[in-house]
XYZ file of C-alpha atoms in Angstrom:
491
model
C -2.225 -4.196 19.234
C -2.457 -7.894 20.066
C -3.263 -8.837 23.676
C -1.944 -8.787 27.233
C -1.202 -11.849 29.352
C 0.474 -12.530 32.699
C 2.906 -15.104 34.051
C 3.097 -16.069 37.744
C 6.707 -15.751 38.895
C 6.321 -16.935 42.492
C 3.918 -17.280 45.414
C 4.830 -16.952 49.097
C 2.956 -17.285 52.369
C 1.840 -13.902 53.692
C -0.032 -15.011 56.817
C -1.184 -18.034 58.829
C -3.701 -20.412 57.324
C -7.014 -21.221 58.985
C -9.167 -24.364 58.592
C -12.833 -23.601 57.996
C -14.023 -27.080 58.990
C -12.728 -29.995 61.039
C -11.241 -33.185 59.685
C -13.605 -35.832 60.990
C -12.274 -39.144 59.860
C -12.197 -42.749 60.924
C -9.342 -45.217 60.356
C -8.745 -46.125 56.712
C -10.886 -43.190 55.549
C -9.823 -39.671 54.632
C -11.470 -36.272 54.946
C -12.022 -33.068 52.966
C -11.027 -29.768 54.565
C -11.368 -26.193 53.308
C -8.674 -23.728 54.336
C -8.386 -19.970 54.194
C -4.953 -19.175 52.740
C -3.062 -15.859 52.596
C -0.427 -15.489 49.864
C 1.675 -12.871 48.069
C 1.820 -13.473 44.315
C 4.431 -11.971 41.975
C 3.024 -11.578 38.474
C 4.741 -10.309 35.300
C 2.716 -8.794 32.470
C 3.514 -9.163 28.776
C 2.167 -7.759 25.515
C 1.804 -10.110 22.573
C 2.236 -7.749 19.609
C 1.023 -10.322 17.082
C -2.803 -10.209 16.894
C -2.926 -13.443 14.896
C -1.802 -15.720 17.766
C -3.190 -16.405 21.273
C -2.035 -13.871 23.865
C -0.721 -16.506 26.281
C 2.696 -17.598 27.498
C 2.619 -20.695 25.308
C 0.680 -19.207 22.381
C 2.714 -16.056 21.714
C 6.120 -16.580 20.033
C 9.097 -15.213 21.944
C 9.859 -12.747 19.129
C 6.369 -11.230 19.514
C 6.417 -11.085 23.329
C 7.242 -7.763 24.990
C 7.716 -7.382 28.743
C 5.500 -4.692 30.306
C 5.761 -4.716 34.093
C 5.933 -6.847 37.253
C 3.548 -6.474 40.190
C 3.290 -8.116 43.608
C -0.312 -8.906 44.518
C -0.167 -8.602 48.300
C -2.128 -10.760 50.747
C -4.430 -12.551 48.337
C -6.971 -14.413 50.477
C -8.509 -17.499 48.927
C -10.285 -20.657 50.015
C -8.503 -23.920 49.225
C -10.273 -27.264 49.485
C -8.315 -30.509 49.501
C -9.087 -34.201 50.126
C -6.598 -35.896 52.443
C -6.557 -39.667 52.136
C -5.925 -41.938 55.113
C -2.469 -42.548 53.643
C -1.772 -38.784 53.487
C -2.775 -38.326 57.103
C -0.729 -41.328 58.242
C 2.359 -40.265 56.237
C 2.315 -36.545 57.093
C 0.734 -36.748 60.512
C -2.583 -35.414 61.752
C -0.919 -32.750 63.911
C 1.209 -31.521 60.996
C -1.882 -31.141 58.850
C -4.545 -29.978 61.242
C -2.743 -28.874 64.389
C -1.756 -25.350 65.389
C 1.510 -25.501 63.353
C -0.081 -26.827 60.206
C 0.554 -23.750 58.059
C 4.020 -24.559 56.705
C 3.074 -28.087 55.666
C -0.108 -26.930 54.029
C 1.711 -24.276 51.997
C 4.186 -26.889 50.837
C 1.236 -28.825 49.432
C -0.333 -25.739 47.903
C 2.961 -24.585 46.426
C 3.429 -28.082 45.065
C 0.342 -27.502 42.936
C 1.826 -24.191 41.851
C 5.130 -25.855 40.990
C 3.294 -28.335 38.779
C 1.684 -25.336 37.101
C 5.138 -23.853 36.504
C 6.249 -27.122 34.931
C 3.416 -27.425 32.457
C 0.558 -29.166 34.290
C -2.368 -27.319 32.700
C -4.905 -28.600 35.220
C -2.806 -27.204 38.068
C -2.511 -23.886 36.240
C -6.260 -23.708 35.770
C -6.792 -24.429 39.457
C -4.189 -21.869 40.455
C -5.533 -19.101 38.204
C -9.134 -19.630 39.243
C -8.278 -19.653 42.934
C -5.532 -17.095 43.397
C -5.435 -14.568 40.520
C -7.928 -11.716 41.080
C -10.305 -10.794 38.287
C -8.762 -7.338 37.737
C -5.182 -8.585 37.694
C -4.285 -6.484 34.624
C -5.038 -3.224 36.421
C -4.258 0.111 34.831
C -1.705 -1.222 32.340
C -4.074 -3.734 30.809
C -6.948 -1.263 30.756
C -4.766 1.346 29.033
C -3.611 -1.092 26.356
C -7.155 -2.334 25.767
C -8.297 1.310 25.409
C -5.543 2.035 22.874
C -6.466 -1.081 20.923
C -10.097 0.085 20.765
C -8.996 3.557 19.626
C -6.856 2.110 16.830
C -9.841 0.020 15.769
C -12.182 3.000 15.430
C -9.687 5.758 14.640
C -11.102 7.893 17.472
C -9.172 9.024 20.548
C -5.829 7.450 19.651
C -3.770 10.345 21.016
C -5.658 10.387 24.337
C -5.331 6.631 24.748
C -1.601 6.662 24.036
C -1.089 9.678 26.303
C -2.726 7.769 29.178
C -0.526 4.753 28.506
C 2.642 6.857 28.553
C 1.824 8.057 32.080
C 2.180 4.505 33.401
C 5.483 2.998 34.492
C 5.980 0.781 31.446
C 9.188 -0.857 30.335
C 10.811 1.618 27.845
C 11.291 -1.036 25.166
C 7.627 -1.981 25.364
C 6.543 1.639 25.140
C 8.769 2.139 22.089
C 7.128 -0.784 20.281
C 3.651 0.485 21.090
C 4.603 3.990 19.955
C 5.868 2.564 16.650
C 2.412 1.091 16.031
C 0.720 4.413 16.821
C 3.131 6.334 14.586
C 2.570 3.975 11.677
C -1.188 4.281 12.207
C -0.995 8.076 11.966
C 1.215 7.984 8.878
C -1.192 5.769 6.974
C -4.386 7.661 7.808
C -2.917 11.078 6.993
C -2.953 10.474 3.242
C -4.254 13.064 0.776
C -7.338 11.106 -0.240
C -8.485 10.949 3.375
C -7.531 14.321 4.822
C -8.146 17.800 3.465
C -9.838 21.198 4.007
C -13.023 22.767 2.577
C -12.344 24.758 -0.596
C -12.832 28.186 1.012
C -10.157 27.581 3.682
C -7.515 30.302 3.268
C -3.854 29.371 2.796
C -1.074 31.794 3.803
C 1.041 32.453 0.695
C 4.753 33.309 0.711
C 4.044 36.974 -0.117
C 1.772 37.381 2.907
C -1.512 37.224 0.991
C -4.110 34.519 1.533
C -5.808 32.385 -1.094
C -8.611 29.769 -0.922
C -7.043 26.325 -0.921
C -9.204 25.425 -3.939
C -7.407 28.174 -5.914
C -3.844 27.191 -4.979
C -1.994 25.579 -7.885
C 1.136 23.509 -8.374
C 4.126 25.850 -8.520
C 2.606 28.452 -6.183
C 4.722 29.369 -3.167
C 3.301 29.199 0.342
C 4.723 30.126 3.734
C 6.091 27.035 5.478
C 7.717 26.471 8.859
C 10.475 24.121 9.954
C 8.873 22.060 12.758
C 12.264 21.624 14.375
C 13.211 25.273 14.920
C 10.124 27.262 13.870
C 11.928 29.176 11.125
C 9.738 30.372 8.264
C 10.509 30.171 4.566
C 8.755 30.016 1.224
C 8.168 26.547 -0.247
C 6.732 25.484 -3.582
C 3.460 23.568 -3.891
C 4.343 20.328 -5.662
C 0.848 18.851 -5.934
C -2.828 19.566 -5.213
C -5.648 17.144 -4.388
C -9.392 17.192 -3.996
C -12.048 14.630 -3.086
C -15.425 14.324 -1.369
C -15.902 13.724 2.339
C -18.874 13.093 4.617
C -16.984 13.738 7.862
C -15.450 16.981 9.134
C -14.001 18.087 12.450
C -14.665 21.670 13.602
C -11.980 23.098 15.894
C -13.060 26.110 17.980
C -10.378 28.547 19.161
C -10.313 31.181 21.879
C -11.386 34.507 20.409
C -14.288 33.066 18.436
C -12.722 31.606 15.283
C -12.901 28.007 14.053
C -11.372 25.655 11.495
C -13.019 22.812 9.564
C -10.834 19.897 8.470
C -10.970 16.157 7.973
C -10.351 14.067 11.075
C -6.897 12.777 10.209
C -5.159 16.013 9.273
C -2.103 16.803 11.395
C -1.965 20.185 13.135
C 1.057 21.598 14.974
C 0.567 22.429 18.651
C 2.409 24.900 20.843
C 4.016 21.951 22.622
C 5.922 21.157 19.422
C 4.075 17.976 18.426
C 1.768 17.028 15.561
C -1.745 16.039 16.630
C -4.534 14.626 14.481
C -7.459 17.053 14.254
C -9.874 14.549 15.805
C -7.483 14.066 18.746
C -7.204 17.745 19.698
C -8.758 18.622 23.061
C -9.809 21.856 24.806
C -6.709 23.465 26.245
C -4.420 22.361 23.416
C -2.666 25.273 21.724
C -2.151 25.621 17.968
C 0.941 27.322 16.598
C 0.835 30.531 14.527
C 3.623 31.886 12.257
C 4.650 34.472 14.847
C 4.886 31.770 17.513
C 1.678 32.887 19.220
C -0.322 29.870 20.461
C -4.090 29.756 19.862
C -5.994 27.832 22.533
C -8.513 25.185 21.488
C -11.865 25.619 23.239
C -13.843 22.842 21.566
C -13.631 19.994 19.036
C -16.755 18.762 17.221
C -16.601 15.589 15.130
C -19.385 15.664 12.524
C -20.095 12.481 10.582
C -22.844 11.646 8.090
C -22.681 14.999 6.299
C -23.797 15.541 2.727
C -20.785 14.885 0.453
C -18.588 17.980 0.310
C -15.518 18.625 -1.814
C -12.315 19.171 0.161
C -8.744 20.007 -0.869
C -5.159 19.426 0.206
C -1.668 20.420 -0.909
C 1.731 18.823 -1.065
C 4.468 21.271 -0.144
C 8.100 20.578 -0.975
C 10.938 20.754 1.514
C 9.314 21.248 4.894
C 5.971 19.547 4.188
C 4.049 22.229 6.115
C 1.811 25.230 5.398
C -0.524 27.607 7.238
C -4.318 27.760 6.993
C -6.587 30.531 8.295
C -9.348 29.958 10.811
C -12.734 31.627 10.207
C -14.638 34.134 12.346
C -13.764 36.708 14.982
C -10.139 36.551 16.044
C -9.143 34.541 12.956
C -5.578 33.193 13.072
C -3.141 31.209 10.940
C -2.250 27.729 12.213
C 0.437 25.331 11.008
C -0.669 22.072 9.369
C 1.089 19.100 7.810
C 0.656 18.158 4.161
C -0.108 14.685 2.873
C 1.931 11.614 1.996
C 3.398 12.238 -1.440
C 5.577 10.727 -4.129
C 7.472 14.015 -4.318
C 9.142 13.021 -1.020
C 11.557 11.124 -3.232
C 13.209 14.407 -4.268
C 13.526 15.892 -0.761
C 17.052 16.829 0.282
C 16.540 15.411 3.778
C 15.767 12.002 2.242
C 18.841 11.942 -0.014
C 20.280 9.021 1.956
C 17.413 6.889 0.643
C 17.840 7.890 -3.021
C 18.842 4.380 -4.078
C 15.774 2.826 -2.434
C 13.047 5.356 -3.322
C 12.600 5.091 -7.076
C 8.982 5.638 -8.151
C 9.722 8.941 -9.880
C 13.202 7.938 -11.017
C 12.265 4.595 -12.584
C 8.495 4.734 -13.182
C 7.660 8.388 -13.972
C 10.587 10.475 -15.193
C 11.732 8.244 -18.062
C 11.303 8.620 -21.797
C 10.297 5.577 -23.890
C 13.933 5.071 -24.884
C 15.073 5.284 -21.262
C 12.336 2.871 -20.191
C 13.468 0.314 -22.795
C 17.069 0.736 -21.673
C 16.080 0.172 -18.036
C 14.072 -2.932 -18.950
C 17.070 -4.284 -20.869
C 19.442 -3.478 -17.996
C 17.216 -5.203 -15.429
C 16.242 -8.049 -17.735
C 12.533 -7.653 -17.030
C 9.548 -5.530 -18.186
C 9.314 -2.030 -16.705
C 6.103 -0.021 -16.397
C 5.918 3.776 -16.666
C 3.051 5.845 -15.222
C 1.006 8.049 -17.541
C 1.814 10.956 -15.201
C 2.952 11.701 -11.678
C -0.567 12.860 -10.826
C -2.066 9.502 -11.802
C 0.682 7.726 -9.872
C -0.215 9.763 -6.778
C -3.920 9.027 -7.204
C -3.089 5.341 -7.431
C -1.015 5.393 -4.235
C -3.874 7.022 -2.357
C -6.391 4.553 -3.784
C -4.337 1.550 -2.685
C -3.971 2.910 0.856
C -7.695 3.544 1.042
C -8.536 0.063 -0.252
C -6.146 -1.759 2.058
C -6.856 -0.090 5.392
C -10.469 1.044 5.243
C -13.901 -0.464 4.771
C -17.515 0.664 4.871
C -19.455 -0.090 8.033
C -23.167 -0.881 8.201
C -23.995 2.839 8.136
C -21.893 3.512 5.075
C -19.140 5.287 7.002
C -15.534 4.569 6.116
C -13.753 2.975 9.055
C -10.594 1.004 9.686
C -10.365 -2.627 8.671
C -8.817 -3.787 11.935
C -7.526 -7.174 10.807
C -5.698 -5.881 7.747
C -4.413 -2.829 9.556
C -2.971 -4.746 12.502
C -1.250 -7.207 10.195
C 0.386 -4.309 8.366
C 1.434 -2.574 11.587
C 2.986 -5.723 12.989
C 4.919 -6.304 9.782
C 6.570 -2.905 10.220
C 6.860 -2.639 14.002
C 10.274 -4.313 14.033
C 11.665 -2.639 10.924
C 14.841 -0.633 11.158
C 15.504 2.617 9.346
C 15.174 1.896 5.630
C 13.244 -1.324 6.188
C 10.582 -2.357 3.681
C 6.949 -3.007 4.553
C 5.099 -5.852 2.896
C 3.813 -5.219 -0.613
C 0.340 -3.698 -1.010
C -1.783 -4.061 -4.118
C -4.957 -2.420 -5.335
C -6.791 -0.986 -8.324
C -7.370 2.560 -9.539
C -10.753 2.204 -11.232
C -10.763 5.748 -12.636
C -8.705 4.761 -15.684
C -8.614 1.562 -17.803
C -4.844 1.944 -18.198
C -2.363 3.676 -15.909
C 0.649 3.765 -18.227
C 2.868 1.751 -20.557
C 4.949 -1.405 -20.176
C 8.340 -1.666 -21.925
C 10.205 -4.921 -22.558
C 13.929 -5.788 -22.592
C 15.715 -5.952 -25.954
C 12.476 -5.182 -27.777
C 10.422 -2.375 -29.289
C 7.294 -3.948 -27.834
C 5.101 -1.585 -25.791
C 1.894 -2.677 -24.032
C -0.759 -0.683 -22.225
C -0.513 -1.242 -18.486
C -3.684 -2.243 -16.689
C -5.154 -0.372 -13.729
C -3.737 -2.613 -11.025
C -1.126 -1.089 -8.717
C 1.807 -2.410 -6.683
C 2.843 -0.247 -3.711
C 5.714 -0.703 -1.263
C 6.279 1.555 1.748
C 9.603 2.063 3.488
C 10.308 3.174 7.052
C 12.489 6.275 7.380
C 13.556 8.553 10.205
C 14.962 11.486 8.208
C 11.599 13.070 7.514
C 11.333 16.627 8.859
C 7.582 16.787 8.399
C 7.150 14.094 10.996
C 10.217 14.527 13.173
C 10.161 10.789 13.897
C 9.981 7.456 12.139
C 7.499 7.650 9.290
C 6.387 6.133 6.009
C 7.505 7.024 2.508
C 6.760 5.329 -0.783
C 9.687 3.143 -1.798
C 8.160 2.233 -5.137
C 4.803 2.202 -6.877
C 4.089 1.004 -10.393
C 1.134 -0.035 -12.587
C 0.481 -3.551 -13.850
């Protein structure tokens, strides 16, 4: 998230000054007097969205500086000590400095120090800040941003932290930039390799039956819902995934049922928004296929479990499906499927067909077509062994780039790498490209073949992967700006 800093816009006298000691001086000698001053200070707050630079007025580039708010700190009372030389007293006059009407002259001197601060005198700025800016100057805005930054670092409580920030009177442009960072965070952590359900979780099929998610296969049809209007329709499963996890979130619902899922899975609420499982709170309502909301009564985050196999699906078209809670009063709730290469073929992403080309150029090509493409482009072209391996590789690269193991062996966010990635995409427009990510899929020694222009030469690709994300807004599963894979290929 970067950091918050403030800039002093102006300072004005708010009340009469009062000397705390007398000026006892003799000719040709000065005196030191301490005054009690009363001032109103106008302060503007800014967010530096670049975490790699100092969050200060001079340290944060203008392009990375976002205005947050302006506050007037009323009647700040501070002690001000100043040495008046004999020359000062002679030039200004003893009565002007220490008499009953001394206030205006004194404030001219004080504000002179402030003016030097405005014009780059760092020593004056240090004096001014230490004497007149209260310790809790950032108030609720700063505290809310610091809380959101901590949540993004740990992956816990992001929704609550952002919700608290939205309640404050922030500049709309600033809030939009912060929301872009939160949205990108959610898109990256809701990948298939990170978020799934236990194998016995029941999925609502298109024919009204229910099947354990571990038994659902590619080509099966499940009941999906359009998040925009709630309409139901059958959609085909385009991919299935499974992996081990040591962390599950148990969501308790009114009526006695519960649902186990990984922390980053998105679940649709009755308020029409997607919420990460770990960010659900008692009182939230989950959406059923008949529109009936199911109230959350408790959320239990369980880490350090024995490794357990979990599963997820990719559903074409709407990117949603229903899972069944367990226990008394069991209900179906709407969930979001994972990031997937099959997004490339979605009708609602047709406008990006020229940019999204993993399947088109690196999966669905015969050897002859691959050679022709290499010749057309004038450079080698790599083809994945299969779409499944390509998907595994995408998930592996995401995991490697944005996660690390902590001292306890738990997988947590790598804050430095994550923030750099977020900042690179925060300013992107629709269709903009994120920086290139690389990684390795260690499961296989080779991930495909490499074809060369004007040649019959064919080499085995290695197991290194190049991955490029693109920002899009025509993604019904998210209903907002999100991430899709622009291209991914083996090297």
